[in-house]
Short mmCIF file of C-alpha atoms in Angstrom, two decimals:
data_model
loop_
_atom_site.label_atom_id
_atom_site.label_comp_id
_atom_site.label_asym_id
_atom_site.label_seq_id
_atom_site.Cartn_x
_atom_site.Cartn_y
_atom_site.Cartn_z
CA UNK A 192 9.42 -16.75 -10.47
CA UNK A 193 6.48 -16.68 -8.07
CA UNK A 194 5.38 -13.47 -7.06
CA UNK A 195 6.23 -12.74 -3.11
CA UNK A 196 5.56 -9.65 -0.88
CA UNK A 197 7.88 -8.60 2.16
CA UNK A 198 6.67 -6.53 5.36
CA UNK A 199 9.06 -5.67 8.05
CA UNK A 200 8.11 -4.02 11.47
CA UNK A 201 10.37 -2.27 13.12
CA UNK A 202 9.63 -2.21 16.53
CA UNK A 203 11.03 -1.18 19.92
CA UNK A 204 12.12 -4.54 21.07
CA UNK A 205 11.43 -7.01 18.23
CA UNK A 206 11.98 -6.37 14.14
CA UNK A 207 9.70 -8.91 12.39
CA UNK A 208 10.07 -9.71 8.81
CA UNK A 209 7.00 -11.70 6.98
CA UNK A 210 7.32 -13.03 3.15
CA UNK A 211 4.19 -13.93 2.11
CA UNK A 212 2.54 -15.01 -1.52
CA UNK A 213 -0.51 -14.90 -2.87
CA UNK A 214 -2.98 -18.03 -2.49
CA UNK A 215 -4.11 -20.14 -5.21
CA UNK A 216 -7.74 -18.58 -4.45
CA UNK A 217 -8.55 -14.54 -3.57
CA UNK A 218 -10.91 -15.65 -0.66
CA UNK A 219 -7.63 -17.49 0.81
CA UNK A 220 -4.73 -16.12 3.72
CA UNK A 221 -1.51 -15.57 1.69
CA UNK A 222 0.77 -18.18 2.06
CA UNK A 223 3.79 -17.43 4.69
CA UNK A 224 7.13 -18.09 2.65
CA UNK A 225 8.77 -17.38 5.60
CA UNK A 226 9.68 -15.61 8.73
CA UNK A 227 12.18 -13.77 10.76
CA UNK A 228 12.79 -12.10 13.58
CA UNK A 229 15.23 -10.05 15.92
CA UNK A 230 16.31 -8.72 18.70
CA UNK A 231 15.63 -4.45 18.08
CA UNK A 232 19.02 -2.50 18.41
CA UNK A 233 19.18 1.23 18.13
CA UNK A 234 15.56 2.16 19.38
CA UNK A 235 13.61 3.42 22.02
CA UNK A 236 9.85 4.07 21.94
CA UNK A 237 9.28 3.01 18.34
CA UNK A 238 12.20 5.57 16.59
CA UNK A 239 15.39 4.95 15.48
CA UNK A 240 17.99 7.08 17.92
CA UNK A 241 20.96 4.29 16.13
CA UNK A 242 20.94 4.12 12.29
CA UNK A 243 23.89 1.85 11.46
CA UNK A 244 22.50 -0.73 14.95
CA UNK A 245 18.84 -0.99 13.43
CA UNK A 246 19.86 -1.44 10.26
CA UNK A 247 21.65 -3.99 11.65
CA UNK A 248 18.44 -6.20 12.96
CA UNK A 249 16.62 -5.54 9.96
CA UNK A 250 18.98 -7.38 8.15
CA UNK A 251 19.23 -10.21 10.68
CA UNK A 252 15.53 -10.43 10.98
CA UNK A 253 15.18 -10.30 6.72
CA UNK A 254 18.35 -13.07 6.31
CA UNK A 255 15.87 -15.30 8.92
CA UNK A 256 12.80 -14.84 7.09
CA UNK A 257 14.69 -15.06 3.48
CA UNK A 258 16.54 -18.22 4.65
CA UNK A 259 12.93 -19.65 5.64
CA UNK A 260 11.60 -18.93 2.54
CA UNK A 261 14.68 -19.65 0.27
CA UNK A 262 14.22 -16.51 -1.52
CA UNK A 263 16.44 -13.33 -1.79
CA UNK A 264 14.76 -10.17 -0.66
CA UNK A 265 15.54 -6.88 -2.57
CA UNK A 266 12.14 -4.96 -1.90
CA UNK A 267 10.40 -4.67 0.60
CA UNK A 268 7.16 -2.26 2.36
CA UNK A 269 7.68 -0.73 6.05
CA UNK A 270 6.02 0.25 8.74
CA UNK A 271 6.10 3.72 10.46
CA UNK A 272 5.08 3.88 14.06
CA UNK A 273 6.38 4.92 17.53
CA UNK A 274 5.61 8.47 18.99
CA UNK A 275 6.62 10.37 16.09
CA UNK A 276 3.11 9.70 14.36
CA UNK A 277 0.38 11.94 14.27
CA UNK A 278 -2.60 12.71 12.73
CA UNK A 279 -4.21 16.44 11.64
CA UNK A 280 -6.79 17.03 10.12
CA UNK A 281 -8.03 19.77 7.43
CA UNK A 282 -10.54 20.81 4.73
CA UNK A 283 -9.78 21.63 0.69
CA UNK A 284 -11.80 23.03 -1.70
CA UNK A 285 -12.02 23.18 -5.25
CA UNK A 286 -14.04 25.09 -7.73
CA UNK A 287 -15.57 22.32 -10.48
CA UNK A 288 -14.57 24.36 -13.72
CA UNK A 289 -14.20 21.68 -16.10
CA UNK A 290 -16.39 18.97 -17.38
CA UNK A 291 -19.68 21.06 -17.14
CA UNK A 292 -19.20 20.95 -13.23
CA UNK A 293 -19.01 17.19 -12.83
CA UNK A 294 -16.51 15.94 -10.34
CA UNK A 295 -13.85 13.61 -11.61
CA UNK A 296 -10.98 11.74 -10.19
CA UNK A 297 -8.73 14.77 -10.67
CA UNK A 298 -10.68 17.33 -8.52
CA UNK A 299 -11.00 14.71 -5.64
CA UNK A 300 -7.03 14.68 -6.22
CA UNK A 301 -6.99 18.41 -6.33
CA UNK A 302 -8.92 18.97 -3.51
CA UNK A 303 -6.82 16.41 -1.23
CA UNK A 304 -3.71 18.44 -2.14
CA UNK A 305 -5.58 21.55 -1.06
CA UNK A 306 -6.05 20.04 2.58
CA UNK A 307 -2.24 19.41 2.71
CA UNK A 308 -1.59 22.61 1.66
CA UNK A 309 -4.00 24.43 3.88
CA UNK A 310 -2.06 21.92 7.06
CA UNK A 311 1.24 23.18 6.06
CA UNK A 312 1.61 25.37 9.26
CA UNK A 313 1.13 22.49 11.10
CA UNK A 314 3.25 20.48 9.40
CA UNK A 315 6.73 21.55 10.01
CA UNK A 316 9.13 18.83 10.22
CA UNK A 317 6.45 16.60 9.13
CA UNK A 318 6.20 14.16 6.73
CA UNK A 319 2.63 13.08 5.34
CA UNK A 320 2.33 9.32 4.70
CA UNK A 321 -1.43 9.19 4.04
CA UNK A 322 -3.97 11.45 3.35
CA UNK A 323 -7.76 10.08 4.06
CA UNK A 324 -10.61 11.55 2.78
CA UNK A 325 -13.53 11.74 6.14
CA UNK A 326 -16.34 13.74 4.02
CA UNK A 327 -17.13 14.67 0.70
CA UNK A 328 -19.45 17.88 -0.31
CA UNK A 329 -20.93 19.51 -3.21
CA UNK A 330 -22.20 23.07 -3.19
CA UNK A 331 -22.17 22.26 1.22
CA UNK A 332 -24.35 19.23 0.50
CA UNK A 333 -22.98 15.99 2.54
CA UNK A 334 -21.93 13.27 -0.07
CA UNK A 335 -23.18 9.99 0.90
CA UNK A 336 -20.92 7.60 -0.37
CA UNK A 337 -18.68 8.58 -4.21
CA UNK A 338 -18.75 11.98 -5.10
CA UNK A 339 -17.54 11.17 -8.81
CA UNK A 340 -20.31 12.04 -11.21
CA UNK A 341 -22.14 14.63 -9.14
CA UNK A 342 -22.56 18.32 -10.74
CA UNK A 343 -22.16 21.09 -8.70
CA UNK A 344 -19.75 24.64 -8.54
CA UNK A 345 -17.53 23.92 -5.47
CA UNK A 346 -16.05 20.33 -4.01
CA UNK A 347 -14.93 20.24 -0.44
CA UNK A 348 -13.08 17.47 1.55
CA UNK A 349 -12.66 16.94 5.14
CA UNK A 350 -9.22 14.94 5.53
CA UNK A 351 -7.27 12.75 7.99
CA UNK A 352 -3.78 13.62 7.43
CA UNK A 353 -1.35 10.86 8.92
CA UNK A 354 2.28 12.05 9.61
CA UNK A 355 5.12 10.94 11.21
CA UNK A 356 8.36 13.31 12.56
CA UNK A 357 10.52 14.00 8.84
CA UNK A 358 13.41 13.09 10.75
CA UNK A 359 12.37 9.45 12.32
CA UNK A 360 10.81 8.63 8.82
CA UNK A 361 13.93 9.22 6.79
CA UNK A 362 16.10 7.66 9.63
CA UNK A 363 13.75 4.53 9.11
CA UNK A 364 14.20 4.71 5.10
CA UNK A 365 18.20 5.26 5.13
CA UNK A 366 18.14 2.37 8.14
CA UNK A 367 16.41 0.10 5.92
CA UNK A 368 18.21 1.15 2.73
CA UNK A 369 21.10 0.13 4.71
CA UNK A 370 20.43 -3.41 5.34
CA UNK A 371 20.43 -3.89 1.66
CA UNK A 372 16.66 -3.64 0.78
CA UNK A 373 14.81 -1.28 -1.26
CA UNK A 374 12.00 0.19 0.59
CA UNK A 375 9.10 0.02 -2.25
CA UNK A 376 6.49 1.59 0.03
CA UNK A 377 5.35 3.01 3.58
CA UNK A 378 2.34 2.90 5.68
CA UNK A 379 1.45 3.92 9.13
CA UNK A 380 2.11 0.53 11.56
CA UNK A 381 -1.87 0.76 13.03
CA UNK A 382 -3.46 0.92 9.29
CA UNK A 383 -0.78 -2.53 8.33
CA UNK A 384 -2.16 -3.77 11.64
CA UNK A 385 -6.19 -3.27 10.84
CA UNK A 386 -5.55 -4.85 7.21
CA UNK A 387 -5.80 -8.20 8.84
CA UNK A 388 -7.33 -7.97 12.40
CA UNK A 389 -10.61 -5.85 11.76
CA UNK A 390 -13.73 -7.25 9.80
CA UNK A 391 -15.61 -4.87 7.23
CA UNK A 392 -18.67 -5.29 9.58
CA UNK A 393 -16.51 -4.22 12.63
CA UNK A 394 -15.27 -1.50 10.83
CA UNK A 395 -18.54 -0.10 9.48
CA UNK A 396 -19.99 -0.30 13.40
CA UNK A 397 -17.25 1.26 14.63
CA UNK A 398 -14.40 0.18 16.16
CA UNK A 399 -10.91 1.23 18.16
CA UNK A 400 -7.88 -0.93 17.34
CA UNK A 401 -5.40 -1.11 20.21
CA UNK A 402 -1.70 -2.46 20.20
CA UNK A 403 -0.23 -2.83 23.45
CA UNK A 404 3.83 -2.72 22.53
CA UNK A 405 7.03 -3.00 24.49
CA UNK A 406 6.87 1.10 25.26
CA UNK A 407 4.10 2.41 22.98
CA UNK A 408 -0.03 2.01 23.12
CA UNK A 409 -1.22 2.74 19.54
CA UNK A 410 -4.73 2.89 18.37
CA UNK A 411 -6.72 3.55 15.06
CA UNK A 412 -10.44 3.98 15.46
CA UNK A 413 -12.77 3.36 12.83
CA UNK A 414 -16.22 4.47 11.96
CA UNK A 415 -18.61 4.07 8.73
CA UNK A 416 -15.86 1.66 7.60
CA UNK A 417 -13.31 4.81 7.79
CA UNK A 418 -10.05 5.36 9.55
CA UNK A 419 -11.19 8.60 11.53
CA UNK A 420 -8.61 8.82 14.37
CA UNK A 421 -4.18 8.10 14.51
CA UNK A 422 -3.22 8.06 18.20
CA UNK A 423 -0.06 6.97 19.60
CA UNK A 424 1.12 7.23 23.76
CA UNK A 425 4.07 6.60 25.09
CA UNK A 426 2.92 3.74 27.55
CA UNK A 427 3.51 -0.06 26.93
CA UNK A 428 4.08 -3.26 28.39
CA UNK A 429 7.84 -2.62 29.45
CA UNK A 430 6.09 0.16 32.02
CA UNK A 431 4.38 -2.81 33.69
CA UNK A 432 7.55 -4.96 33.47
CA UNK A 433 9.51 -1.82 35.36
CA UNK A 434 6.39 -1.79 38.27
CA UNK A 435 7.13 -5.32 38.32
CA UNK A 436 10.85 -5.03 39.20
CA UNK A 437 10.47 -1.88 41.49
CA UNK A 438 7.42 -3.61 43.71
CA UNK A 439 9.73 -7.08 44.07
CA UNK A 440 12.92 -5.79 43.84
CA UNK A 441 13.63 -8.48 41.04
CA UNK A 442 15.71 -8.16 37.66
CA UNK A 443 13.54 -7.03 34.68
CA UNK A 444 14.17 -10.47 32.97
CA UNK A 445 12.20 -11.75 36.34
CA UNK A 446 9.63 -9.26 36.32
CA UNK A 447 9.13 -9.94 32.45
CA UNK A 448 8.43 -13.87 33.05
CA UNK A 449 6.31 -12.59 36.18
CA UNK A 450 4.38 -10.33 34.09
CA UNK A 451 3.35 -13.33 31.08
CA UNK A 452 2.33 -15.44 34.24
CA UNK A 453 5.70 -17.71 34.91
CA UNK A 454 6.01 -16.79 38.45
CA UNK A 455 9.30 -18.65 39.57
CA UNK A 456 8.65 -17.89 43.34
CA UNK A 457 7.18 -19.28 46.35
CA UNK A 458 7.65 -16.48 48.05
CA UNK A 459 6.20 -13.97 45.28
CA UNK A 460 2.80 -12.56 45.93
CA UNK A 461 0.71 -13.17 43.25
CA UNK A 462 -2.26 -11.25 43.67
CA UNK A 463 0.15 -7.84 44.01
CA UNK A 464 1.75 -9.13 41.13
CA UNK A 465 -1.79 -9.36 39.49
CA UNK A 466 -2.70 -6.01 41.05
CA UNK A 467 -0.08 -4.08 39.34
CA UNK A 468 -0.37 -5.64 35.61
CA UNK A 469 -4.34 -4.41 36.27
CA UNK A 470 -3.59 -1.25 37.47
CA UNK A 471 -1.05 -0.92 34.49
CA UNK A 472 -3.77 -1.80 32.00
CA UNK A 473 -6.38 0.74 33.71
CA UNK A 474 -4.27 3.55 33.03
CA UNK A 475 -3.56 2.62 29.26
CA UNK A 476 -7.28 1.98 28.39
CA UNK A 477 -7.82 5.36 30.49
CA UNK A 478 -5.82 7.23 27.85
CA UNK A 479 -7.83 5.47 25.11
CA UNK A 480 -11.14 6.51 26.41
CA UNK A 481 -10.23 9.50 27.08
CA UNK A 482 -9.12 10.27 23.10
CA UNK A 483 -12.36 8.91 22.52
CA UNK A 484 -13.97 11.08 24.33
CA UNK A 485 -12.42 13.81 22.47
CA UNK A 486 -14.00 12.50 19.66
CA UNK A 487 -17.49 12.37 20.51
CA UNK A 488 -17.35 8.35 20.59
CA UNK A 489 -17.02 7.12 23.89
CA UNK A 490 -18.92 4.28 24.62
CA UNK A 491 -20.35 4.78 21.02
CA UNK A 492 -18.27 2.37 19.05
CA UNK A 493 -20.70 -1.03 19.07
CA UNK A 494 -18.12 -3.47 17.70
CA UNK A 495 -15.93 -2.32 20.67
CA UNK A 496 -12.03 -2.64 21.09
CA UNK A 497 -10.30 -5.52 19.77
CA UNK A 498 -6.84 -5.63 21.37
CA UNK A 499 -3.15 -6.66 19.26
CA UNK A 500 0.42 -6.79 19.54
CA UNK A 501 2.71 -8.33 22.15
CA UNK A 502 1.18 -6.96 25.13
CA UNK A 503 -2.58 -8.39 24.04
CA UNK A 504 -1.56 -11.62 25.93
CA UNK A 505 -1.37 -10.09 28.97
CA UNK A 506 -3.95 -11.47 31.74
CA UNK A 507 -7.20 -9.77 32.15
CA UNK A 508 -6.39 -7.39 29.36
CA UNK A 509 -9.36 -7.74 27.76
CA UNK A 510 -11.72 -7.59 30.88
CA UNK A 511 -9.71 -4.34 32.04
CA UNK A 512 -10.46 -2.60 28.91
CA UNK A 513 -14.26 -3.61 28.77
CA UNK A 514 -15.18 -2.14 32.57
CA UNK A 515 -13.00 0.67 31.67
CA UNK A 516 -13.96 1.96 28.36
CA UNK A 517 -17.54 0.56 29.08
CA UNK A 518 -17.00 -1.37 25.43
CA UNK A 519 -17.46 -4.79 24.18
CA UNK A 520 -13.68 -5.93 24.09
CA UNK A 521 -11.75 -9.20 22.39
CA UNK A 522 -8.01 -10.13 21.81
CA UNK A 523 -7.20 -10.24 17.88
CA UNK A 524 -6.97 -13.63 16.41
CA UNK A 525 -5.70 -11.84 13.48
CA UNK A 526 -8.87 -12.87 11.33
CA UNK A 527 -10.07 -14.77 8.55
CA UNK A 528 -6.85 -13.24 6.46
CA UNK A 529 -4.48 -15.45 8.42
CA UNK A 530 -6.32 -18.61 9.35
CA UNK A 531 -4.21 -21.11 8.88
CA UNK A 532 -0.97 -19.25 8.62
CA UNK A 533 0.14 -19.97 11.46
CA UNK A 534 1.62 -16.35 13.20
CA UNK A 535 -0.35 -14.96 15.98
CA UNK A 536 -1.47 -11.05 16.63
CA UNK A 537 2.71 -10.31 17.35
CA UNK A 538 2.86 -10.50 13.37
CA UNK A 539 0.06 -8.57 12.64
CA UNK A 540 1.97 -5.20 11.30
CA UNK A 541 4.53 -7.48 9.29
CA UNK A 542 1.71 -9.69 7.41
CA UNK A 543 -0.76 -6.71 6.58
CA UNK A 544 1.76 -4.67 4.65
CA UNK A 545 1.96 -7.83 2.29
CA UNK A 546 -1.79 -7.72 2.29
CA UNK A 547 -1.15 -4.24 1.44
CA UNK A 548 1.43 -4.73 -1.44
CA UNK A 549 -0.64 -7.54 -3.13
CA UNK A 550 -3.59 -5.18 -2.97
CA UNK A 551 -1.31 -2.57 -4.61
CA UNK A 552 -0.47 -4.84 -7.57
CA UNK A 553 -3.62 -6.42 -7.98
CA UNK A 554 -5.85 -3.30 -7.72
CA UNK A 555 -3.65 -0.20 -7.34
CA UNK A 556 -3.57 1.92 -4.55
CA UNK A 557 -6.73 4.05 -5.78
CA UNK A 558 -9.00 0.45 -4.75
CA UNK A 559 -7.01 -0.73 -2.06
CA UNK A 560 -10.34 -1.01 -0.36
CA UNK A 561 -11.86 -3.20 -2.52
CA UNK A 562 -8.96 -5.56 -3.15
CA UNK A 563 -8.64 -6.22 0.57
CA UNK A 564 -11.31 -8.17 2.84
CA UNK A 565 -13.11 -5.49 4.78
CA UNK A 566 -11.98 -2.96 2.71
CA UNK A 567 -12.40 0.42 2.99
CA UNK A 568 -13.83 2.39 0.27
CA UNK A 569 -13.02 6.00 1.74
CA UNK A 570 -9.36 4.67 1.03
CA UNK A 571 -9.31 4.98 -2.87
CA UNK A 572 -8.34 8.36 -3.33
CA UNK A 573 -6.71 8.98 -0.06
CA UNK A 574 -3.89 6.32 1.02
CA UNK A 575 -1.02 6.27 -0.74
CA UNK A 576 2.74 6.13 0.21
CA UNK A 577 5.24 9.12 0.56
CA UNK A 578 8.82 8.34 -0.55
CA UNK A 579 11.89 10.81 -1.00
#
């Protein structure tokens, strides 16, 4: 049977479900089996609060997408997103004892687990899904690039840690579990995202990654090709949708086709319609450069933001966030890694976690970099799934 690879995101409003194959050639978009999609139940701002309801769209959406594709799902990789994740960060060190003092795979390993452990206080109720590696030293000496091979008497590691809430991720696990598939691996919804919507040049610029949702703004900012910042607020689209209704005293299915531009009135006034989606949008790219600023890169990422998810369509998004965060700015076409496949940014979570598990099989999570276009390098020791 031909090989196939299954992302779901599980989202506020919407659970998407992609099943994807691998091309005839490497350089190719995986082919798109199939496709599904429903209506979220059991939600609200990107957790489950409703087991037995969300395991109830994930099924609907995965019976859609398996019915497309004629093929019966029993594995499948997830996303984790929503308010519940975080990011820490922390050092380990190691002495080198063994092989004469030259690093090997297992010290970097070592020293990894020595950053989680030194986090622990901070990490109450907390599961890790990935642990990045931001820095590399020998003996206090920067690392540029590999540290494998080098001699010294002490190895250090500065680390991302990337967590989500223990109790959301095992509510999404059991939730899936439910629905009758076999969750095979997790990663972090904005890392899925970036898989297939940020270049390697983009990446190695520096770069933030913004998806506008139904009631979360998440971003993942990249630098030297590195994931170096996890930030999630608790602002979306549905908060312009709300303004909407308030300012026209309308019904939020109103305000919604108001908000995508299908204003049904006459009598509405469009450019205090316009005036509130803009305002909206200031205040969400206002958070963003204000985390940025926290991290000594505002208005110092040259490949700018590139916007996703369902709210990315919104008009003037992209202009807002360029006078705001003083940044060159562009809505995702996805990329080279879906040309062709015919989904749009929406899908972008769903279609980079089977990016994600073809890179697994092919290369192993310890070159996921490599195996994916634009890969990232400072990903071979670090990312890896957490599963009970």
């Amino acid at each position: 049977m031909r090989k196939f690879y299954t992302g779901i995101d599980i989202g506020t409003y919407h659970v998407k479900a992609v099943i994807a194959a691998p091309a005839e050639r490497p350089d190719l978009p995986m082919q798109i089996l199939g496709t599904g999609t429903s209506s979220s139940r059991g939600m609200r701002h990107g957790y489950i609060i409703d087991r037995a309801e969300a395991a109830k769209s994930i099924r609907e959406a995965l019976m859609r997408a398996s019915a497309a594709a004629k093929i019966q799902v029993k594995t499948a990789r997830i996303a984790v997103g929503g308010v519940g994740l975080d990011e820490v960060r922390s050092t380990g060190d190691v002495t080198l004892t063994q092989s004469g003092g030259i690093v090997q795979d297992r010290d970097i390993e070592r020293a990894m687990r020595e950053s989680e452990k030194r986090a622990s206080q901070k990490l109450t109720n907390r599961t890790v899904i990935h642990t990045i590696p931001l820095e590399y030293r020998v003996d206090g000496t920067k690392v540029l690039g590999r540290p494998q091979g080098l001699q010294g008497t002490k190895l250090s590691v500065d680390t991302l840690l990337i967590t989500m809430l223990s109790q959301h991720y095992d509510d999404l696990l059991e939730a899936t579990e439910t629905a009758g598939v076999e969750v095979e691996g997790v990663m972090a919804a904005p890392l899925a995202a970036a898989l297939v919507t940020l270049s390697k040049a983009q990446k190695t610029a520096g770069v933030v990654l913004a998806n506008i949702g139904s009631e979360t703004l998440s971003i993942i900012v990249f630098d030297n090709d590195t994931p170096v910042s996890v930030k999630v607020f608790p602002v979306g689209s549905n908060d312009i949708t709300n303004t909407i209704a308030l300012s026209f005293q309308i019904p939020l299915p109103e305000a919604e086709q108001m908000k995508r531009g299908a204003v049904t009135g006459s009598d509405v006034p469009q450019k205090k319609m316009e005036a509130i989606v803009t305002t909206r949008l200031k205040e969400m790219f206002t958070l963003i450069n204000a985390h940025l600023k926290t991290l000594g890169r505002q208005r110092l990422l040259p490949a700018g933001i590139v916007i996703t998810g369902g709210g990315s369509g919104l008009t003037g998004a992209s202009d807002v966030a360029r006078i705001i965060l003083k940044l060159p700015s562009q809505v995702s076409q996805i990329g080279q890694l879906t040309r062709g496949t015919g989904i749009d940014a929406a899908w972008a979570v769903a279609y980079g976690l089977c990016r994600w598990g073809f890179a697994d099989d092919t290369e192993g999570n310890h070159t996921l970099g490599e195996a994916l276009s634009g890969g990232w390098d400072s990903l071979k020791q670090g990312l890896r799934s957490l599963l009970p």
